[in-house]
Coordinates of C-alpha atoms and ligand atoms in Angstrom, one line a residue:
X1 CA 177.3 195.8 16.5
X2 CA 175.5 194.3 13.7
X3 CA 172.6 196.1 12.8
X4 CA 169.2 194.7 12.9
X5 CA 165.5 194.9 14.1
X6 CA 163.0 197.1 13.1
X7 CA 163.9 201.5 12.3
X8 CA 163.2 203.2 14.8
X9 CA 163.0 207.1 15.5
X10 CA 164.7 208.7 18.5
X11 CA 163.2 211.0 20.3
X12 CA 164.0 212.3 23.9
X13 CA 166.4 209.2 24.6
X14 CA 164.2 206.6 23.2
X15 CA 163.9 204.3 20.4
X16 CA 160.2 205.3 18.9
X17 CA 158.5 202.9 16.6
X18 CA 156.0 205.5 15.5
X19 CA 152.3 204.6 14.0
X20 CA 153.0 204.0 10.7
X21 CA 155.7 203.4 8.0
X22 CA 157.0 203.8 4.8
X23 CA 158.8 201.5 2.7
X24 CA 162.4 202.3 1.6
X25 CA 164.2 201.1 -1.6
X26 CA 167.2 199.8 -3.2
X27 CA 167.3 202.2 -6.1
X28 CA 169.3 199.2 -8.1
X29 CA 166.7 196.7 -7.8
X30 CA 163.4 198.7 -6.9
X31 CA 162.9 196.2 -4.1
X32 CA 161.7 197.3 -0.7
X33 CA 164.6 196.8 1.6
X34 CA 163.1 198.6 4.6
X35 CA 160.3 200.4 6.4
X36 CA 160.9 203.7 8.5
X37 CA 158.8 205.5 11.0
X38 CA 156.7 208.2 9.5
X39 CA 156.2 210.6 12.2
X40 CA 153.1 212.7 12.9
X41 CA 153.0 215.9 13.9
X42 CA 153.0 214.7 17.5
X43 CA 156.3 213.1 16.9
X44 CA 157.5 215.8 15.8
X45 CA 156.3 218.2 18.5
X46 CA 157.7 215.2 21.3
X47 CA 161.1 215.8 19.4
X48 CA 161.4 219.6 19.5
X49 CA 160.0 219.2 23.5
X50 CA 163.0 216.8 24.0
X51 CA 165.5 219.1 22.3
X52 CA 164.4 222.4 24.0
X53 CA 164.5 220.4 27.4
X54 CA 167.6 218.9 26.9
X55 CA 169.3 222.4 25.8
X56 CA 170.0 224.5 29.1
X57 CA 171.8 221.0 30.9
X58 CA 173.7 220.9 27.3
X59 CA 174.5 224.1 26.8
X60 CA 176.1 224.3 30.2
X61 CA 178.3 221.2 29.6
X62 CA 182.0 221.9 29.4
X63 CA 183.2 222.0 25.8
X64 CA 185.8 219.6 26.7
X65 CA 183.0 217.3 27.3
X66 CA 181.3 217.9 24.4
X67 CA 183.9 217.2 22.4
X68 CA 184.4 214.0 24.0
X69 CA 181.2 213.2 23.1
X70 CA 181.7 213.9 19.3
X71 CA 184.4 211.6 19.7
X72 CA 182.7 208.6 21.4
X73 CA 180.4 209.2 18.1
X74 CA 183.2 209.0 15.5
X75 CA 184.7 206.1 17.0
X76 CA 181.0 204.7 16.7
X77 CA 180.9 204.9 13.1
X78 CA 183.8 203.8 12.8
X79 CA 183.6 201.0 14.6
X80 CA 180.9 200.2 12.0
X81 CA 182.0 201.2 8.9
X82 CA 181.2 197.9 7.8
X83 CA 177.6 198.0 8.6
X84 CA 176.7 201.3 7.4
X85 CA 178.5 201.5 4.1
X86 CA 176.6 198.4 2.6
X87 CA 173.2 199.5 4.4
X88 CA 174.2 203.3 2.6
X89 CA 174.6 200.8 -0.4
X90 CA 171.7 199.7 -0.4
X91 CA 169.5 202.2 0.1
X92 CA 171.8 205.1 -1.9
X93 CA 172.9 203.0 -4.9
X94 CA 176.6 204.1 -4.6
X95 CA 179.4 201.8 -5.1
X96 CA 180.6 199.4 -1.7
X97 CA 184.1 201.5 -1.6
X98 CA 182.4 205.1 -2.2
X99 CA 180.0 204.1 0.9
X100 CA 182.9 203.3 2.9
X101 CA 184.4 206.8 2.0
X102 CA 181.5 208.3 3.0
X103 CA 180.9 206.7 6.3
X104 CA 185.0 207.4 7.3
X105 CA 184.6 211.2 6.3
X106 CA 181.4 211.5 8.5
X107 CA 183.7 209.9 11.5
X108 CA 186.3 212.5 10.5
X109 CA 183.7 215.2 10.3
X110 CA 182.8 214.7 13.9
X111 CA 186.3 214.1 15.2
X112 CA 187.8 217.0 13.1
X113 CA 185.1 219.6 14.0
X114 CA 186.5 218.9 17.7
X115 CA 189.9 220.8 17.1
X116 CA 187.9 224.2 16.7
X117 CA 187.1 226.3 19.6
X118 CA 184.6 229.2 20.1
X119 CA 186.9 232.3 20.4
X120 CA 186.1 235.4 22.6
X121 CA 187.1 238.7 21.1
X122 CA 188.4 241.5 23.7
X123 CA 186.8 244.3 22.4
X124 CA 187.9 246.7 24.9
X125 CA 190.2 246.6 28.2
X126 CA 190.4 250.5 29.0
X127 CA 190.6 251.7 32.6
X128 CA 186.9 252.6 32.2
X129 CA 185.1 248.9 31.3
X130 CA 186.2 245.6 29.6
X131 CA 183.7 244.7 26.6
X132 CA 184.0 241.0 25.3
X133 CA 182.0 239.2 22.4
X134 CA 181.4 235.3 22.9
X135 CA 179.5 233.2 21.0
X136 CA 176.8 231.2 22.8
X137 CA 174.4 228.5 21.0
X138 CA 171.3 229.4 19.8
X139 CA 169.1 226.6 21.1
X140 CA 167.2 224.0 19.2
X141 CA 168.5 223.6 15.2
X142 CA 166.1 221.5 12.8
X143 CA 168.6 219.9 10.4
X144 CA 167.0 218.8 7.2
X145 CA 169.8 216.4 4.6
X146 CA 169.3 215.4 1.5
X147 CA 170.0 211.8 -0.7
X148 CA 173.0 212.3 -2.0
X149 CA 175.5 211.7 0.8
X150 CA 172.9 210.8 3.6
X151 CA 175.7 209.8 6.5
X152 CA 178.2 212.9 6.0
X153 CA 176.3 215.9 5.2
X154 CA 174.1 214.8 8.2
X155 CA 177.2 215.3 10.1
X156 CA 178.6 218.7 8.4
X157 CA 175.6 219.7 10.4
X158 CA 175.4 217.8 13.8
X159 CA 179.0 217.7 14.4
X160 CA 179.1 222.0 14.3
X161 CA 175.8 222.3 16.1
X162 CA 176.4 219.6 18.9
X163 CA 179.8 221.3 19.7
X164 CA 178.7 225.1 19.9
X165 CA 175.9 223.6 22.7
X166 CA 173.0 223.4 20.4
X167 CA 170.6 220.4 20.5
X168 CA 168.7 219.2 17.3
X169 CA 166.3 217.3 15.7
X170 CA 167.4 215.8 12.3
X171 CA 165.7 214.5 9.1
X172 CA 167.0 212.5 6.8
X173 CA 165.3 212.3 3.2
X174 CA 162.7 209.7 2.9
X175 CA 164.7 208.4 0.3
X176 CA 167.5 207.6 2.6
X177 CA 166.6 207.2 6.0
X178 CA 168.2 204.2 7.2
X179 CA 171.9 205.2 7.8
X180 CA 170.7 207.9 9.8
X181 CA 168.6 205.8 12.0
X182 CA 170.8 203.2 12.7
X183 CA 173.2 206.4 13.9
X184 CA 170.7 207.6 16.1
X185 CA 171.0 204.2 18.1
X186 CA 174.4 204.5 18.5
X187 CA 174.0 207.8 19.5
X188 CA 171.4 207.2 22.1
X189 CA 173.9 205.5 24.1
X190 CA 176.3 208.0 23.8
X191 CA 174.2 211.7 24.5
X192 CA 172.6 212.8 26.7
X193 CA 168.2 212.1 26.1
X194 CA 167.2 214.9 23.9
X195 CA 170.7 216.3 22.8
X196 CA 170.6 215.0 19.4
X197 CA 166.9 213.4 18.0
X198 CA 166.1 211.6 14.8
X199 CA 162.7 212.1 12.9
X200 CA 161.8 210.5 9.5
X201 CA 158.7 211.0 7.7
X202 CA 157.6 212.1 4.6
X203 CA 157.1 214.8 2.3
X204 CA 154.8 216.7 5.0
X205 CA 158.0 216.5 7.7
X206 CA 160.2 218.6 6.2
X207 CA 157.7 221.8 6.2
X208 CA 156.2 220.8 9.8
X209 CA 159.7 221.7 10.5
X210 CA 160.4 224.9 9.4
X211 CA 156.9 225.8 10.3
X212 CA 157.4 224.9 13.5
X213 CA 157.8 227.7 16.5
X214 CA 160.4 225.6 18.2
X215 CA 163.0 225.8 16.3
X216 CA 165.5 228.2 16.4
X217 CA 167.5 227.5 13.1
X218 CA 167.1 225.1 10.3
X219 CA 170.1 224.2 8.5
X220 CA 169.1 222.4 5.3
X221 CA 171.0 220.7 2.4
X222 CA 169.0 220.1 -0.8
X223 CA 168.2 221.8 -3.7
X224 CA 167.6 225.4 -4.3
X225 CA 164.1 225.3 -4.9
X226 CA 163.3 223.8 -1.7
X227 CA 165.5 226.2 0.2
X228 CA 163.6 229.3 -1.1
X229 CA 160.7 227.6 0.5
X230 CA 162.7 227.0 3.7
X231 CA 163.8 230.6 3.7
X232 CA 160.2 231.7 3.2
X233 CA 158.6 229.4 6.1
X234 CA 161.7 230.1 8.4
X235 CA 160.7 233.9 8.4
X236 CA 158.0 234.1 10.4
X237 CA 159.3 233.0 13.8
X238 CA 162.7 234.5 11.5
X239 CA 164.7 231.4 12.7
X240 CA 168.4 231.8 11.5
X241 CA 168.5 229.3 8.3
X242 CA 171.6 227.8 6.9
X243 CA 171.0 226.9 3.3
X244 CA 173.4 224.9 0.9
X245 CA 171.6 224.3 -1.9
X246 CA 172.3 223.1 -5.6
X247 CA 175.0 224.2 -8.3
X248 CA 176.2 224.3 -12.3
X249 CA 179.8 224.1 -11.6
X250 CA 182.0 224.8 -14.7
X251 CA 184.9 223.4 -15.3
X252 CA 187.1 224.9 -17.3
X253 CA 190.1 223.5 -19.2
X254 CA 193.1 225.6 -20.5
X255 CA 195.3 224.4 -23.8
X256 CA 198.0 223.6 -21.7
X257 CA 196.9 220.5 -20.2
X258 CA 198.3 217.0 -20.5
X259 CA 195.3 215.2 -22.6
X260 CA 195.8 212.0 -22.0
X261 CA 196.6 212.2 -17.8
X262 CA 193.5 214.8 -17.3
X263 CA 190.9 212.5 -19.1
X264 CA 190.6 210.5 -16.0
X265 CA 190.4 212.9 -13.7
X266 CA 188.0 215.1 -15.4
X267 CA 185.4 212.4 -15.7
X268 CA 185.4 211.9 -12.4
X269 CA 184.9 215.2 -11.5
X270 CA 181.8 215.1 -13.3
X271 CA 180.6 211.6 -12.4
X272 CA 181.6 210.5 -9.3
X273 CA 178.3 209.3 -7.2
X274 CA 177.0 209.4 -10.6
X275 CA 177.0 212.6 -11.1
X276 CA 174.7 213.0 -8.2
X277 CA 177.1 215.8 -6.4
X278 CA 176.2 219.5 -5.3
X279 CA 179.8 220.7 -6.5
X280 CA 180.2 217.9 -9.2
X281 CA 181.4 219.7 -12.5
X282 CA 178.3 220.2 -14.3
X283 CA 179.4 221.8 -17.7
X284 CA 182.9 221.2 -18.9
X285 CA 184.4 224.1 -20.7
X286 CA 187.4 222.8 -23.0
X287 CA 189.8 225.0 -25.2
X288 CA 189.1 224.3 -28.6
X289 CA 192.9 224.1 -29.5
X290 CA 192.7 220.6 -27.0
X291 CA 188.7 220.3 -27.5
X292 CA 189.4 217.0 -30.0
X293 CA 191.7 214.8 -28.2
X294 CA 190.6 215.7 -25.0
X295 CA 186.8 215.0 -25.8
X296 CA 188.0 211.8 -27.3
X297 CA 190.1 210.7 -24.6
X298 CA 187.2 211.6 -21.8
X299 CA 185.1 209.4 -24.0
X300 CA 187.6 206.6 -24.3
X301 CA 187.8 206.2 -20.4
X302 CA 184.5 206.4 -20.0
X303 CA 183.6 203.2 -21.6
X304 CA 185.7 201.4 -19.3
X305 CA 183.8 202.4 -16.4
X306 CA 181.8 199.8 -14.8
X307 CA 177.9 201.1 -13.9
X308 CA 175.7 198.7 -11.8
X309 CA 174.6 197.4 -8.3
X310 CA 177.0 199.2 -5.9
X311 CA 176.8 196.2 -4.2
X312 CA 178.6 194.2 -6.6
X313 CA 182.9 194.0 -6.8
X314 CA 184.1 196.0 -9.0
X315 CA 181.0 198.4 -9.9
X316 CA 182.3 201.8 -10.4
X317 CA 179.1 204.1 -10.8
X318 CA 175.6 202.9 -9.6
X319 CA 172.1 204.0 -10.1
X320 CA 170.2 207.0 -9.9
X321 CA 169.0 207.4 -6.1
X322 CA 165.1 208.1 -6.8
X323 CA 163.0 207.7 -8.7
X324 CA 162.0 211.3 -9.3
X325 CA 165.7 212.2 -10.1
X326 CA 165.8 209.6 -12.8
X327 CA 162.9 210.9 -14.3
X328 CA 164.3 214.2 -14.1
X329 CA 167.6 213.3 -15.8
X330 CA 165.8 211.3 -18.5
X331 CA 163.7 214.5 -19.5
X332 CA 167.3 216.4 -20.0
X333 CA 168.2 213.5 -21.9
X334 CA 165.3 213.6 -23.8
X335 CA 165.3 217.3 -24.3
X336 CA 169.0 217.2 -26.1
X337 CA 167.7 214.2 -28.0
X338 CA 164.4 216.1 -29.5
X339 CA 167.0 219.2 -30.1
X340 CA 168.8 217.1 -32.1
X341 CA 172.0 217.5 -29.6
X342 CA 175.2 215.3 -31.0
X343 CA 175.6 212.2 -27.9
X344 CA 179.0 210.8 -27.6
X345 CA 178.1 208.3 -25.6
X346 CA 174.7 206.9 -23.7
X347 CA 171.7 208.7 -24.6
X348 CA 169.5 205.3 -24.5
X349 CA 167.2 204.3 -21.4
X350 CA 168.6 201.3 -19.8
X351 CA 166.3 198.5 -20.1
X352 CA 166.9 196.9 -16.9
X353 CA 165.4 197.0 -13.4
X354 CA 166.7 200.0 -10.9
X355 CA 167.0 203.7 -11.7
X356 CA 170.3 203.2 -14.4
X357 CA 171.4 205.9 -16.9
X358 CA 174.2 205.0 -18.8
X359 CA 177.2 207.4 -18.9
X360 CA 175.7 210.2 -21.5
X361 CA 178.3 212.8 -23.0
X362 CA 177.4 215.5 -24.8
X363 CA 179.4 216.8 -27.6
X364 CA 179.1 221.2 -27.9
X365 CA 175.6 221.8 -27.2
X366 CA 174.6 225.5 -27.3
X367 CA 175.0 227.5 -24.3
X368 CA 171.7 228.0 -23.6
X369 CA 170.3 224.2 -24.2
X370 CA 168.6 222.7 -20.8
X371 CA 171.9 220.5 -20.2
X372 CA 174.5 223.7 -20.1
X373 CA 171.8 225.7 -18.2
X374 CA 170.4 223.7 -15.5
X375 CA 172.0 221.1 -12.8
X376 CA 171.2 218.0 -13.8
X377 CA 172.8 216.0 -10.8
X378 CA 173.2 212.9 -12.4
X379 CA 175.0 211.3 -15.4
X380 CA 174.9 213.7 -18.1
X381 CA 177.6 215.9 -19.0
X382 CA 178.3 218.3 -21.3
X383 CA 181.3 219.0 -23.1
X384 CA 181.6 223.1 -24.2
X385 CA 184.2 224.1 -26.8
X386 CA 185.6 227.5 -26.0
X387 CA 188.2 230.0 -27.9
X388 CA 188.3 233.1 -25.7
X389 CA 189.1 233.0 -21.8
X390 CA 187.0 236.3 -20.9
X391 CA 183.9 235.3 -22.2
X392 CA 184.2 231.6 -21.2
X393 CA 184.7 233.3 -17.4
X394 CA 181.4 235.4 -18.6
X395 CA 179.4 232.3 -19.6
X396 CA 181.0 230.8 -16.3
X397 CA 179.5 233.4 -14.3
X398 CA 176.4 233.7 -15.6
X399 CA 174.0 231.5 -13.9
X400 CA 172.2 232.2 -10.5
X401 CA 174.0 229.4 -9.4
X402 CA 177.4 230.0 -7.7
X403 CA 178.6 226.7 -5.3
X404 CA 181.7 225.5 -6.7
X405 CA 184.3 225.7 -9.9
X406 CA 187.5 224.4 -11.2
X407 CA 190.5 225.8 -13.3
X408 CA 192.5 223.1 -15.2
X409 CA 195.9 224.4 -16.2
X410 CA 199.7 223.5 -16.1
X411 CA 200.1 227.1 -15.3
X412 CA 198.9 227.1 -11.4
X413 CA 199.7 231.1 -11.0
X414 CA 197.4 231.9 -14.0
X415 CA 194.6 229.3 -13.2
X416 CA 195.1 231.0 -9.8
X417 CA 194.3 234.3 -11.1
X418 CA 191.4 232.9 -13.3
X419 CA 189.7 231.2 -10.2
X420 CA 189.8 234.9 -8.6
X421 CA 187.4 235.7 -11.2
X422 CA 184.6 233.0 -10.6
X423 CA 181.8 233.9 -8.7
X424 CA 181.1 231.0 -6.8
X425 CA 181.5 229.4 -2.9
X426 CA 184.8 227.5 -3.9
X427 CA 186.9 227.6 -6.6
X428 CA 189.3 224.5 -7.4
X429 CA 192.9 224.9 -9.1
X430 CA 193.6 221.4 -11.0
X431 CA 191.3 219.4 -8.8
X432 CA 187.8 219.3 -7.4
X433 CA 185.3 218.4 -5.0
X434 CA 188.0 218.4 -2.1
X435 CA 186.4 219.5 1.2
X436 CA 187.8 219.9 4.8
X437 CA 185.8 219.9 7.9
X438 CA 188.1 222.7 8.5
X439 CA 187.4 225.3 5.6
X440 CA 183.7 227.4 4.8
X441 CA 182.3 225.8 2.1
X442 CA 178.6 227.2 0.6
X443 CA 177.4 228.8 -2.0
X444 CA 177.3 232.3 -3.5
X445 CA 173.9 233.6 -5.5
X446 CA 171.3 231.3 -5.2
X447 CA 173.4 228.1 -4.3
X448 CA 173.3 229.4 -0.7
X449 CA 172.9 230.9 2.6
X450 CA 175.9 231.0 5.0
X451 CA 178.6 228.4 5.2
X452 CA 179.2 225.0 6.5
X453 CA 183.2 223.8 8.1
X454 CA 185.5 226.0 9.5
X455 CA 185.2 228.7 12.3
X456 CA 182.8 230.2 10.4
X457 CA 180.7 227.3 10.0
X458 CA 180.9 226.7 13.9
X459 CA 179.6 229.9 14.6
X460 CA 177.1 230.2 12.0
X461 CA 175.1 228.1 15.1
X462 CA 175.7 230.8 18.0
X463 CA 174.6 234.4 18.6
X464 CA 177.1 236.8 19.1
X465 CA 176.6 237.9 22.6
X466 CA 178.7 241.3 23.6
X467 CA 178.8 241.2 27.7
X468 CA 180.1 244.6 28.7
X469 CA 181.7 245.5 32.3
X470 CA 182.4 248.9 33.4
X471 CA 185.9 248.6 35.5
X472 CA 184.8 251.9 38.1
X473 CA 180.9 251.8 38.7
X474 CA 179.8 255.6 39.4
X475 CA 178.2 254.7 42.7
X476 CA 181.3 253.1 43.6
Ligands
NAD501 P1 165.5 218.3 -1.9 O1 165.5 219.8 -1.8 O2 164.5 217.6 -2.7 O3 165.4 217.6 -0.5 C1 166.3 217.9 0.6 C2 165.6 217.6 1.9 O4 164.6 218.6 2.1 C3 165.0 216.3 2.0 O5 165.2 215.8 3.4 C4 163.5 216.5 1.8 O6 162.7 215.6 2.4 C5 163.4 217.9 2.4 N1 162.3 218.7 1.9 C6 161.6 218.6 0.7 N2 160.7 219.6 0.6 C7 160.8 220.4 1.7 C8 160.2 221.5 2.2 N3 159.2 222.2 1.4 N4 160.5 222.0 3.4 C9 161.5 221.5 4.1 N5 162.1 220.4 3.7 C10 161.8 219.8 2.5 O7 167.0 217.9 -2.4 P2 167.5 216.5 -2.8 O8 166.9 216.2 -4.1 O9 167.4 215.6 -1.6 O10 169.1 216.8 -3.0 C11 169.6 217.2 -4.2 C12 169.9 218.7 -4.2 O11 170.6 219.1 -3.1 C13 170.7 219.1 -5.4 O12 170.2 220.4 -5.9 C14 172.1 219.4 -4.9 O13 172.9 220.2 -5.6 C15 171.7 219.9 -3.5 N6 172.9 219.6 -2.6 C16 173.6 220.7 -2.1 C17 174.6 220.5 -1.3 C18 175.4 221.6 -0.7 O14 176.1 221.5 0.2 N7 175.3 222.8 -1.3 C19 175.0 219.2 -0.9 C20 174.3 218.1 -1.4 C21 173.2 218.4 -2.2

């Protein structure tokens, strides 16, 4: 299938034009590349409807058959990988081979998630009664993704909820809209009307959503500030939320490491996507007996990195998504600039068209500047000398963040010990950013609410129901 004709929501089975758009941009060029429905609050409304009427006939379908389903919808995107990575291109900025990634882990995603099962725990099995816990769905989730990675963190959510029995209405960000949309026709030929409905709209949508009385759960992904205001307009019908929300991940590096093979990696655990990651390293904490060479050699590699049009061979980093985040990342820029902060590299706005920051490396800003203290999700990292490992776990520790961390040492037992000590969702031993559909991954502190992947992912979307059967009824 190539795609083409005009975005289109889905809502109850059908492809909905909606009465009005908004235009959608290639965040290398500025240009307008697209228009996407903006749905009203009737649209909205139309696509809880479809979801709470498609639930009960859902809910009731075999697992097996479910699953099935989830695979028909892997093999979908995957059998146009093509087509979405260079529309996720185009409207996300990342490189052509980073967008095929992307669209081949959210295949995976769905396939994978189908090897999990809901398990049923015997409680009891006495002579007197047999007590049993299931899990059983929870009815309609409102699943609300950010820009970042549009097509697979859209699917950390629909492949879990889909297969506990669950239907759902999802949102993509306005700023990336169109890989999701050109999903949702795939998948209207592939679910049942109702199961699974696509809204886009925008800033208004997201709040109509968790507002809204017919949702049962809202599983968002974005930043924390929004999810406090999730949280807070989930409580009144107290929905169930799932909240994976933003991150400082430190990394920290350990004397013993080999300088010159690390460099490589190390920058890309802090710039991959351009930075632009929930549980990309976000301050990089480096011995000082290794702080020299190691700095140098980070710096070194990063000038041969090629930043431009993902669309273009060979582009290794591309733009800043929005243009809100490039503003944002400017003003840290800015901020170390005015400080007076020592740049090893970048710094400078790049006078061209599109939202592109050079590569900007920090050299030992103070550990309570902007750039150490907040997330700055984009491509601006600081490099920390430290002396003493207690205190560097301290300053590790101390942030209300808590999503993910990494520990950089030849000595796996004692970075293995080390990691014990962070307080965060995930904690890496000589790598980073590696996820399964398979494992819980969130956040600890404010970088989250519950988990995504894994059993416990899967049943973050069911109640626990205990059913209890007494084996010799007294008026027997
Ligand atoms: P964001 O919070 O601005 O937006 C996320 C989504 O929420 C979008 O779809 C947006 O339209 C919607 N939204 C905005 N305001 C809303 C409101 N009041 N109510 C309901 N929905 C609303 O986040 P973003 O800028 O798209 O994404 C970047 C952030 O997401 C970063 O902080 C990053 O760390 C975080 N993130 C976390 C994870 C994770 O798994 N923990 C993964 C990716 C990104």
């Amino acid at each position: 299938m190539v795609f083409d004709g005009p975005y289109r929501m889905l809502i109850g089975g059908e492809l909905v034009a909606g009465s009005a758009t908004f235009d959608v941009l290639n965040p290398a060029t500025e240009e307008v590349i697209a228009q996407a429905p903006d749905a009203t609050p009737a649209d909205l409304d139309a696509a809880v409807a479809a979801a709470r009427d498609a639930f009960p006939g859902w809910a009731a379908t075999p697992i097996a058959d479910r699953k099935a389903k989830l695979v028909a919808l892997a093999n979908a995107v995957w059998g146009n990988a093509d087509a979405f990575a260079r529309l996720l291109t185009s409207e996300q900025g990342k490189p052509h081979s980073e967008a095929t990634g992307e669209v081949m882990g959210a295949g995976y995603w769905l396939q994978a998630n189908t090897t999990l099962d809901l398990p049923e725990t015997v409680n009891e099995d006495s002579d007197d009664r047999i007590s049993i816990t299931r899990h059983v769905p929870l009815g309609v989730v409102g699943a609300i993704a950010p820009w970042n990675f549009p097509m697979i963190l859209a699917m950390f959510k629909v492949a879990p909820a889909l297969l506990a029995g669950n239907t759902m209405v999802l949102k993509p960000s306005p700023f990336t809209p169109l890989t999701t949309l050109r999903f949702a026709e795939l998948a209207k030929d592939i679910l049942p009307a109702g199961v699974l409905n696509v809204v886009t709209g925008g800033d208004a949508l997201g709040p109509w959503m968790t507002a809204h009385p017919g949702f049962d759960k809202i599983s968002f992904t974005g930043s924390t500030q929004t999810g406090r205001r999730v949280m807070a307009s989930a409580a009144p019908t107290l929905k169930r939320v799932t909240l994976e929300l933003g991150g400082n991940d430190p990394a920290i590096v350990l004397p013993d490491v080999n300088v010159e093979k690390i460099a490589e990696q190390l920058f890309w655990a802090a710039f991959t996507n351009n930075g632009q990651i929930c549980i990309a390293t976000k301050r990089m904490y480096i011995h000082k007996d290794i702080y020299e060479p190691l700095r140098d050699a980070i710096v070194a590699y990063a000038r041969t990195v090629k930043v431009g049009d993902g669309a273009e061979q060979g582009t290794q980093i591309g733009p800043i998504n929005n243009k809100p985040q490039y503003e944002r990342v400017l003003g840290l820029i800015e901020d170390a600039r005015e400080k007076g902060y020592k740049f090893l590299l970048g710094g400078e706005k790049a006078d061209v068209p599109g939202y592109f920051v050079p590569i900007t490396i920090l050299d030992n800003p103070p550990e309570d500047s902007r750039i150490v203290q907040e997330e700055q999700f984009g491509p601006v990292l600081p490099l920390i000398k430290f002396d003493d490992l207690d205190d560097v776990i301290t300053k590790a520790n101390a942030t209300d963040y808590g999503l993910g961390a990494s520990i950089w040492s030849a000595d796996e037992d004692r970075a293995y010990d080390l990691a014990q000590r962070i307080q965060s969702g995930t904690v890496w031993v000589n790598e980073t950013q590696h996820l399964s559909p398979l494992a819980a991954f969130g956040g600890v502190k404010q970088s989250g609410v519950g988990v995504e992947g894994g059993l416990e992912g899967l049943l973050e979307y069911t109640n626990a129901q205990t059913l209890v059967r007494k084996k010799k009824p007294a008026f027997a």
